[in-house]
PDB file of C-alpha atoms and ligand atoms in Angstrom:
ATOM      1  CA  MET A 226      -1.589   3.784  26.488  1.00 74.00           C
ATOM      2  CA  ARG A 227      -3.589   0.161  26.247  1.00 79.00           C
ATOM      3  CA  PRO A 228      -1.498  -2.849  26.244  1.00 79.00           C
ATOM      4  CA  GLY A 229      -2.671  -4.025  22.451  1.00 86.00           C
ATOM      5  CA  ARG A 230      -1.074  -1.250  21.228  1.00 87.00           C
ATOM      6  CA  GLU A 231       1.663  -0.735  23.056  1.00 91.00           C
ATOM      7  CA  LEU A 232       2.191  -4.198  21.265  1.00 92.00           C
ATOM      8  CA  LEU A 233       1.547  -2.828  17.996  1.00 92.00           C
ATOM      9  CA  LEU A 234       3.971  -0.835  18.201  1.00 94.00           C
ATOM     10  CA  GLU A 235       6.315  -3.044  19.422  1.00 94.00           C
ATOM     11  CA  THR A 236       6.520  -5.680  16.806  1.00 94.00           C
ATOM     12  CA  VAL A 237       4.336  -3.713  13.657  1.00 95.00           C
ATOM     13  CA  LEU A 238       5.939  -0.225  13.777  1.00 97.00           C
ATOM     14  CA  PRO A 239       9.330  -1.694  13.059  1.00 96.00           C
ATOM     15  CA  GLU A 240       8.606  -3.655  10.185  1.00 96.00           C
ATOM     16  CA  LEU A 241       6.712   0.057   9.079  1.00 97.00           C
ATOM     17  CA  SER A 242       8.881   2.408   9.849  1.00 97.00           C
ATOM     18  CA  ILE A 243      11.236   4.368   7.846  1.00 95.00           C
ATOM     19  CA  VAL A 244      14.890   4.374   8.123  1.00 91.00           C
ATOM     20  CA  LEU A 245      17.207   7.076   6.879  1.00 92.00           C
ATOM     21  CA  PRO A 246      20.466   6.311   5.607  1.00 90.00           C
ATOM     22  CA  GLU A 247      23.658   7.472   7.573  1.00 92.00           C
ATOM     23  CA  GLY A 248      24.810  11.000   6.160  1.00 91.00           C
ATOM     24  CA  ASP A 249      22.999  13.839   4.557  1.00 91.00           C
ATOM     25  CA  GLY A 250      22.550  12.877   1.137  1.00 95.00           C
ATOM     26  CA  PRO A 251      19.029  12.718  -0.627  1.00 97.00           C
ATOM     27  CA  VAL A 252      16.744   9.998  -0.399  1.00 96.00           C
ATOM     28  CA  ASP A 253      14.650   8.514  -3.067  1.00 96.00           C
ATOM     29  CA  PRO A 254      11.080   7.578  -0.698  1.00 97.00           C
ATOM     30  CA  HIS A 255      10.267   5.226  -3.641  1.00 96.00           C
ATOM     31  CA  ILE A 256      12.626   2.751  -2.519  1.00 94.00           C
ATOM     32  CA  TRP A 257      10.584   2.623   1.098  1.00 95.00           C
ATOM     33  CA  PHE A 258       7.971   0.454  -0.595  1.00 95.00           C
ATOM     34  CA  PRO A 259       8.175  -3.576  -1.607  1.00 89.00           C
ATOM     35  CA  ALA A 260       6.597  -2.936  -4.458  1.00 87.00           C
ATOM     36  CA  ALA A 261       7.714   0.457  -5.857  1.00 87.00           C
ATOM     37  CA  PRO A 262       5.032   2.241  -6.393  1.00 96.00           C
ATOM     38  CA  GLN A 263       4.095   5.080  -9.254  1.00 94.00           C
ATOM     39  CA  LYS A 264       3.480   7.705  -7.072  1.00 98.00           C
ATOM     40  CA  VAL A 265       4.309   8.229  -3.023  1.00 98.00           C
ATOM     41  CA  TRP A 266       1.949  10.999  -1.370  1.00 98.00           C
ATOM     42  CA  LEU A 267       3.071  12.196   2.488  1.00 98.00           C
ATOM     43  CA  GLU A 268       0.509  13.025   5.165  1.00 98.00           C
ATOM     44  CA  ILE A 269       2.043  15.453   7.619  1.00 98.00           C
ATOM     45  CA  GLY A 270       0.544  14.885  11.564  1.00 98.00           C
ATOM     46  CA  PHE A 271      -1.635  11.908  10.552  1.00 97.00           C
ATOM     47  CA  GLY A 272      -2.840  11.575  14.247  1.00 95.00           C
ATOM     48  CA  ALA A 273      -5.038   8.497  13.899  1.00 95.00           C
ATOM     49  CA  GLY A 274      -4.208   8.063  10.508  1.00 97.00           C
ATOM     50  CA  GLU A 275      -8.177   7.424   9.382  1.00 96.00           C
ATOM     51  CA  HIS A 276      -7.220   9.788   6.094  1.00 97.00           C
ATOM     52  CA  LEU A 277      -4.501   8.420   5.526  1.00 98.00           C
ATOM     53  CA  ALA A 278      -5.892   4.759   5.467  1.00 98.00           C
ATOM     54  CA  TRP A 279      -8.638   5.692   3.260  1.00 97.00           C
ATOM     55  CA  GLN A 280      -6.137   7.202   0.905  1.00 98.00           C
ATOM     56  CA  ALA A 281      -4.204   4.059   0.982  1.00 98.00           C
ATOM     57  CA  ALA A 282      -6.782   1.885   0.845  1.00 98.00           C
ATOM     58  CA  GLU A 283      -8.352   3.767  -2.390  1.00 97.00           C
ATOM     59  CA  ASN A 284      -5.194   3.826  -4.124  1.00 97.00           C
ATOM     60  CA  PRO A 285      -2.934   0.817  -3.841  1.00 96.00           C
ATOM     61  CA  ASP A 286      -0.892   2.128  -7.050  1.00 96.00           C
ATOM     62  CA  VAL A 287       0.252   4.985  -4.783  1.00 98.00           C
ATOM     63  CA  GLY A 288       2.857   4.739  -1.573  1.00 98.00           C
ATOM     64  CA  MET A 289       1.701   6.603   1.354  1.00 98.00           C
ATOM     65  CA  VAL A 290       4.157   7.731   3.697  1.00 98.00           C
ATOM     66  CA  GLY A 291       2.947   9.156   7.023  1.00 98.00           C
ATOM     67  CA  ALA A 292       4.324  11.043  10.285  1.00 98.00           C
ATOM     68  CA  GLU A 293       3.399  11.742  13.117  1.00 98.00           C
ATOM     69  CA  PRO A 294       5.269  11.430  16.564  1.00 98.00           C
ATOM     70  CA  TYR A 295       1.739  11.050  18.381  1.00 96.00           C
ATOM     71  CA  LEU A 296       1.847   7.669  19.268  1.00 96.00           C
ATOM     72  CA  ASN A 297      -1.293   6.442  20.494  1.00 95.00           C
ATOM     73  CA  GLY A 298      -2.708   7.897  17.156  1.00 96.00           C
ATOM     74  CA  VAL A 299       0.353   5.647  15.398  1.00 97.00           C
ATOM     75  CA  ALA A 300      -0.687   2.749  17.131  1.00 97.00           C
ATOM     76  CA  ARG A 301      -4.484   3.321  15.778  1.00 96.00           C
ATOM     77  CA  LEU A 302      -3.203   3.539  12.385  1.00 97.00           C
ATOM     78  CA  LEU A 303      -1.159   0.250  12.792  1.00 97.00           C
ATOM     79  CA  SER A 304      -4.224  -2.012  13.624  1.00 95.00           C
ATOM     80  CA  GLU A 305      -6.096  -0.299  10.904  1.00 96.00           C
ATOM     81  CA  ILE A 306      -3.400  -1.156   8.285  1.00 97.00           C
ATOM     82  CA  ILE A 307      -3.621  -4.857   9.968  1.00 95.00           C
ATOM     83  CA  GLU A 308      -7.067  -4.954  10.012  1.00 96.00           C
ATOM     84  CA  ARG A 309      -7.535  -4.204   5.850  1.00 97.00           C
ATOM     85  CA  ASP A 310      -4.172  -5.594   5.241  1.00 96.00           C
ATOM     86  CA  LEU A 311      -3.273  -2.238   3.750  1.00 97.00           C
ATOM     87  CA  GLN A 312       0.313  -2.937   1.791  1.00 96.00           C
ATOM     88  CA  ASN A 313       1.415   0.589   0.665  1.00 97.00           C
ATOM     89  CA  ILE A 314       2.438   2.656   3.639  1.00 98.00           C
ATOM     90  CA  CYS A 315       5.580   3.283   5.659  1.00 98.00           C
ATOM     91  CA  LEU A 316       5.750   5.492   8.780  1.00 98.00           C
ATOM     92  CA  LEU A 317       7.438   8.118  10.472  1.00 98.00           C
ATOM     93  CA  ALA A 318       6.569   8.186  14.034  1.00 97.00           C
ATOM     94  CA  ASP A 319       8.123  11.617  15.078  1.00 97.00           C
ATOM     95  CA  ASP A 320       8.339  14.939  13.918  1.00 97.00           C
ATOM     96  CA  VAL A 321       8.455  15.124   9.873  1.00 98.00           C
ATOM     97  CA  ARG A 322      10.630  18.120   9.335  1.00 97.00           C
ATOM     98  CA  PRO A 323      14.456  15.796   9.596  1.00 95.00           C
ATOM     99  CA  LEU A 324      12.310  13.544   6.803  1.00 97.00           C
ATOM    100  CA  LEU A 325      11.897  16.676   4.438  1.00 97.00           C
ATOM    101  CA  ALA A 326      15.092  17.516   4.532  1.00 96.00           C
ATOM    102  CA  ARG A 327      16.448  14.388   3.621  1.00 97.00           C
ATOM    103  CA  LEU A 328      13.895  13.738   0.297  1.00 98.00           C
ATOM    104  CA  SER A 329      15.098  13.677  -3.038  1.00 98.00           C
ATOM    105  CA  ALA A 330      14.186  16.947  -5.199  1.00 98.00           C
ATOM    106  CA  ALA A 331      10.666  16.432  -6.679  1.00 98.00           C
ATOM    107  CA  SER A 332      10.138  13.242  -5.437  1.00 98.00           C
ATOM    108  CA  LEU A 333       6.360  13.728  -4.168  1.00 98.00           C
ATOM    109  CA  ALA A 334       3.377  13.476  -6.255  1.00 98.00           C
ATOM    110  CA  ARG A 335       1.023  14.602  -3.450  1.00 98.00           C
ATOM    111  CA  VAL A 336       1.171  16.465   0.383  1.00 98.00           C
ATOM    112  CA  PHE A 337      -1.696  16.307   2.941  1.00 98.00           C
ATOM    113  CA  VAL A 338      -1.454  18.849   6.072  1.00 98.00           C
ATOM    114  CA  LEU A 339      -4.738  18.190   7.491  1.00 96.00           C
ATOM    115  CA  PHE A 340      -6.227  20.206  10.367  1.00 94.00           C
ATOM    116  CA  PRO A 341      -2.415  21.135  11.874  1.00 95.00           C
ATOM    117  CA  ASP A 342      -2.658  22.034  15.358  1.00 94.00           C
ATOM    118  CA  PRO A 343      -3.934  26.123  15.459  1.00 92.00           C
ATOM    119  CA  TRP A 344      -2.007  27.181  17.872  1.00 92.00           C
ATOM    120  CA  PRO A 345      -4.422  29.672  18.445  1.00 88.00           C
ATOM    121  CA  LYS A 346      -2.268  32.321  21.424  1.00 91.00           C
ATOM    122  CA  LEU A 347      -0.088  34.928  19.331  1.00 90.00           C
ATOM    123  CA  ARG A 348       2.544  33.526  21.288  1.00 92.00           C
ATOM    124  CA  HIS A 349       2.212  30.199  20.060  1.00 93.00           C
ATOM    125  CA  HIS A 350       2.043  31.111  16.306  1.00 92.00           C
ATOM    126  CA  GLN A 351       5.688  30.527  15.753  1.00 93.00           C
ATOM    127  CA  ARG A 352       4.822  26.867  16.299  1.00 95.00           C
ATOM    128  CA  ARG A 353       2.292  26.739  13.499  1.00 96.00           C
ATOM    129  CA  ILE A 354       4.082  23.794  11.170  1.00 97.00           C
ATOM    130  CA  VAL A 355       2.313  25.720   7.776  1.00 98.00           C
ATOM    131  CA  ASN A 356       5.635  28.684   8.044  1.00 97.00           C
ATOM    132  CA  THR A 357       7.691  29.840   5.129  1.00 97.00           C
ATOM    133  CA  PRO A 358      10.479  27.011   6.052  1.00 97.00           C
ATOM    134  CA  MET A 359       7.881  24.008   6.078  1.00 98.00           C
ATOM    135  CA  LEU A 360       6.730  26.061   2.496  1.00 98.00           C
ATOM    136  CA  ASP A 361      10.005  26.133   1.290  1.00 98.00           C
ATOM    137  CA  ALA A 362      10.668  22.413   2.320  1.00 98.00           C
ATOM    138  CA  LEU A 363       8.108  21.258   0.399  1.00 98.00           C
ATOM    139  CA  ALA A 364       8.107  23.142  -2.942  1.00 98.00           C
ATOM    140  CA  HIS A 365      11.709  21.253  -2.897  1.00 98.00           C
ATOM    141  CA  VAL A 366      10.512  17.911  -2.574  1.00 98.00           C
ATOM    142  CA  MET A 367       7.214  18.032  -4.617  1.00 98.00           C
ATOM    143  CA  GLU A 368       7.445  17.624  -8.284  1.00 98.00           C
ATOM    144  CA  ASP A 369       6.120  20.020 -10.996  1.00 98.00           C
ATOM    145  CA  GLY A 370       2.157  19.861 -10.769  1.00 98.00           C
ATOM    146  CA  ALA A 371       1.690  18.138  -7.254  1.00 98.00           C
ATOM    147  CA  GLU A 372      -0.871  18.842  -4.928  1.00 98.00           C
ATOM    148  CA  LEU A 373      -0.369  20.174  -1.728  1.00 98.00           C
ATOM    149  CA  ARG A 374      -3.956  19.872   0.382  1.00 98.00           C
ATOM    150  CA  VAL A 375      -4.239  21.901   3.910  1.00 97.00           C
ATOM    151  CA  ALA A 376      -7.220  22.071   5.808  1.00 95.00           C
ATOM    152  CA  THR A 377      -8.566  23.489   9.266  1.00 94.00           C
ATOM    153  CA  ASP A 378     -11.374  24.757  11.390  1.00 92.00           C
ATOM    154  CA  ASP A 379      -9.353  27.785  12.745  1.00 91.00           C
ATOM    155  CA  GLN A 380      -9.922  31.045  11.109  1.00 92.00           C
ATOM    156  CA  SER A 381      -7.066  32.586  12.410  1.00 93.00           C
ATOM    157  CA  TYR A 382      -4.943  29.808  11.142  1.00 95.00           C
ATOM    158  CA  LEU A 383      -6.703  29.831   7.592  1.00 95.00           C
ATOM    159  CA  VAL A 384      -6.220  33.548   7.446  1.00 95.00           C
ATOM    160  CA  TRP A 385      -2.389  32.321   8.755  1.00 96.00           C
ATOM    161  CA  MET A 386      -2.215  29.666   5.860  1.00 97.00           C
ATOM    162  CA  LEU A 387      -3.364  31.473   3.127  1.00 98.00           C
ATOM    163  CA  ARG A 388      -0.835  34.170   3.728  1.00 98.00           C
ATOM    164  CA  HIS A 389       1.725  32.494   3.925  1.00 98.00           C
ATOM    165  CA  LEU A 390       0.460  30.130   0.927  1.00 98.00           C
ATOM    166  CA  GLU A 391      -0.427  33.280  -1.407  1.00 98.00           C
ATOM    167  CA  ALA A 392       2.988  34.982  -0.759  1.00 98.00           C
ATOM    168  CA  HIS A 393       5.160  31.760  -1.892  1.00 98.00           C
ATOM    169  CA  PRO A 394       6.039  31.886  -5.527  1.00 98.00           C
ATOM    170  CA  ALA A 395       6.108  27.656  -5.592  1.00 98.00           C
ATOM    171  CA  PHE A 396       1.944  27.189  -4.769  1.00 98.00           C
ATOM    172  CA  ASP A 397      -1.118  28.309  -6.695  1.00 98.00           C
ATOM    173  CA  TRP A 398      -4.155  28.627  -5.208  1.00 98.00           C
ATOM    174  CA  MET A 399      -6.393  25.508  -7.979  1.00 97.00           C
ATOM    175  CA  ALA A 400      -9.607  26.903  -6.490  1.00 95.00           C
ATOM    176  CA  ASN A 401     -11.884  29.270  -8.971  1.00 95.00           C
ATOM    177  CA  ARG A 402     -15.585  29.379  -7.060  1.00 96.00           C
ATOM    178  CA  MET A 403     -16.290  29.045  -2.997  1.00 93.00           C
ATOM    179  CA  ALA A 404     -17.443  25.212  -3.779  1.00 93.00           C
ATOM    180  CA  ASP A 405     -13.851  24.877  -4.207  1.00 93.00           C
ATOM    181  CA  TRP A 406     -12.879  25.633  -0.652  1.00 92.00           C
ATOM    182  CA  ASN A 407     -15.900  25.133   1.444  1.00 92.00           C
ATOM    183  CA  THR A 408     -17.165  21.747   0.369  1.00 90.00           C
ATOM    184  CA  ARG A 409     -15.582  18.542   1.244  1.00 89.00           C
ATOM    185  CA  PRO A 410     -13.889  17.071  -2.033  1.00 91.00           C
ATOM    186  CA  GLU A 411     -15.163  13.333  -2.471  1.00 92.00           C
ATOM    187  CA  ASP A 412     -11.761  11.933  -2.202  1.00 94.00           C
ATOM    188  CA  TRP A 413     -11.015  13.680   1.012  1.00 93.00           C
ATOM    189  CA  PRO A 414     -12.470  11.855   3.775  1.00 91.00           C
ATOM    190  CA  ASP A 415     -13.430  13.188   6.896  1.00 84.00           C
ATOM    191  CA  THR A 416     -11.151  12.148  10.438  1.00 79.00           C
ATOM    192  CA  ARG A 417     -11.877  11.843  14.195  1.00 75.00           C
ATOM    193  CA  TYR A 418     -10.390  15.200  14.986  1.00 75.00           C
ATOM    194  CA  GLU A 419     -12.400  17.314  11.948  1.00 73.00           C
ATOM    195  CA  GLY A 420     -15.961  15.081  13.353  1.00 67.00           C
ATOM    196  CA  LYS A 421     -15.210  16.223  16.925  1.00 68.00           C
ATOM    197  CA  ASN A 422     -15.045  19.660  16.287  1.00 61.00           C
ATOM    198  CA  ARG A 423     -17.800  19.905  13.729  1.00 53.00           C
ATOM    199  CA  SER A 424     -20.519  20.269  16.409  1.00 45.00           C
ATOM    200  CA  GLY A 425     -19.115  23.861  17.651  1.00 51.00           C
ATOM    201  CA  GLY A 426     -16.867  25.341  14.892  1.00 59.00           C
ATOM    202  CA  PRO A 427     -17.595  27.736  11.609  1.00 67.00           C
ATOM    203  CA  GLY A 428     -16.399  24.428   9.647  1.00 84.00           C
ATOM    204  CA  ALA A 429     -13.683  23.336   7.952  1.00 90.00           C
ATOM    205  CA  THR A 430     -11.699  25.142   4.957  1.00 94.00           C
ATOM    206  CA  PHE A 431     -10.252  22.888   2.043  1.00 95.00           C
ATOM    207  CA  LEU A 432      -7.389  24.326   0.431  1.00 97.00           C
ATOM    208  CA  ARG A 433      -5.567  22.462  -2.816  1.00 98.00           C
ATOM    209  CA  TYR A 434      -2.779  24.234  -3.835  1.00 98.00           C
ATOM    210  CA  ARG A 435      -0.793  23.000  -6.947  1.00 98.00           C
ATOM    211  CA  ARG A 436       3.329  22.961  -7.131  1.00 98.00           C
ATOM    212  CA  VAL A 437       4.427  25.596  -9.613  1.00 98.00           C
ATOM    213  CA  PRO A 438       6.616  24.071 -12.700  1.00 97.00           C
ATOM    214  CA  ARG A 439       9.891  24.600 -12.062  1.00 95.00           C
ATOM    215  CA  ASN A 440      10.524  25.719 -15.649  1.00 84.00           C
ATOM    216  CA  GLY A 441       7.791  28.464 -15.208  1.00 68.00           C
ATOM    217  CA  GLY A 442       5.553  26.174 -17.592  1.00 59.00           C
TER     218      GLY A 442
HETATM  219  C1  LIG B 690      -4.753  18.724  15.277  1.00 50.56           C
HETATM  220  S1  LIG B 690      -3.925  16.933  15.045  1.00 50.56           S
HETATM  221  C2  LIG B 690      -4.841  16.662  13.232  1.00 50.56           C
HETATM  222  C3  LIG B 690      -4.747  15.372  12.970  1.00 50.56           C
HETATM  223  C4  LIG B 690      -5.173  14.617  11.473  1.00 50.56           C
HETATM  224  N1  LIG B 690      -4.104  15.704  10.673  1.00 50.56           N
HETATM  225  C5  LIG B 690      -6.922  14.838  11.905  1.00 50.56           C
HETATM  226  O1  LIG B 690      -7.010  15.518  10.881  1.00 50.56           O
HETATM  227  O2  LIG B 690      -7.721  14.112  12.671  1.00 50.56           O
HETATM  228  C6  LIG B 690      -2.636  17.382  14.325  1.00 50.56           C
HETATM  229  C7  LIG B 690      -1.237  16.531  14.552  1.00 50.56           C
HETATM  230  O3  LIG B 690      -0.058  16.855  13.719  1.00 50.56           O
HETATM  231  C8  LIG B 690       0.806  16.073  14.330  1.00 50.56           C
HETATM  232  N2  LIG B 690       2.361  16.997  14.715  1.00 50.56           N
HETATM  233  C9  LIG B 690       2.494  18.351  14.884  1.00 50.56           C
HETATM  234  N3  LIG B 690       3.621  19.108  14.349  1.00 50.56           N
HETATM  235  C10 LIG B 690       3.859  17.749  13.787  1.00 50.56           C
HETATM  236  C11 LIG B 690       5.696  17.669  13.108  1.00 50.56           C
HETATM  237  N4  LIG B 690       6.524  18.179  13.277  1.00 50.56           N
HETATM  238  N5  LIG B 690       5.596  16.547  12.251  1.00 50.56           N
HETATM  239  C12 LIG B 690       4.662  15.278  11.994  1.00 50.56           C
HETATM  240  N6  LIG B 690       3.703  15.923  13.187  1.00 50.56           N
HETATM  241  C13 LIG B 690       3.243  16.770  13.786  1.00 50.56           C
HETATM  242  C14 LIG B 690       0.285  16.246  15.793  1.00 50.56           C
HETATM  243  O4  LIG B 690       1.277  15.066  16.701  1.00 50.56           O
HETATM  244  C15 LIG B 690      -0.942  15.873  15.665  1.00 50.56           C
HETATM  245  O5  LIG B 690      -1.416  14.423  15.791  1.00 50.56           O
END
């Protein structure tokens, strides 16, 4: 890692890092932001953070939480945060799952899982993060009507995602027509990872699901 990035991890990351309190009680993510945000959104596996930084800049009233264990990516996002003076971001430089287990019920208004590692080999499919335990955890922490955005450019993972999402009672696909999944929504910027793959692969699919209201309404 470049020395500048290491320095960012040592000096800036602690300022923006989420610290979960001891115990196993639920934690309201709104308290992590200096100016209590109206809504909190979570990006899981933000890579180098281009999408997260864009959403934070476009939605200053939203508190953006990002979880990503890849430290080079975290450091890239940190330099972007400083350069653009973004004030509404909190980070967990780690696996998202322990965080999901602690978030209070219905505390997130939007969740992004963009281009998760496809794990194409059959014997690695159990490593895919879009799976039933993850969807159960998201169903718990997402508020009624909250949006879950998932994307992939891997056709086998796409089938897997649709199978798991369509089988889950807490999520409803928002698509009505082809353009709803094969065309990039305007408020969904490109990332470096996605750009790299566009030259070769069959293209990305953009899935938007709604958290079904708990009272069935
Ligand atoms: C293929 S990359 C895509 C990055 C980014 N979303 C993008 O579109 O550019 C997938 C990312 O998910 C992260 N990741 C994998 N498992 C994770 C987990 N359990 N919690 C948080 N992030 C995870 C990886 O470290 C990796 O950076």
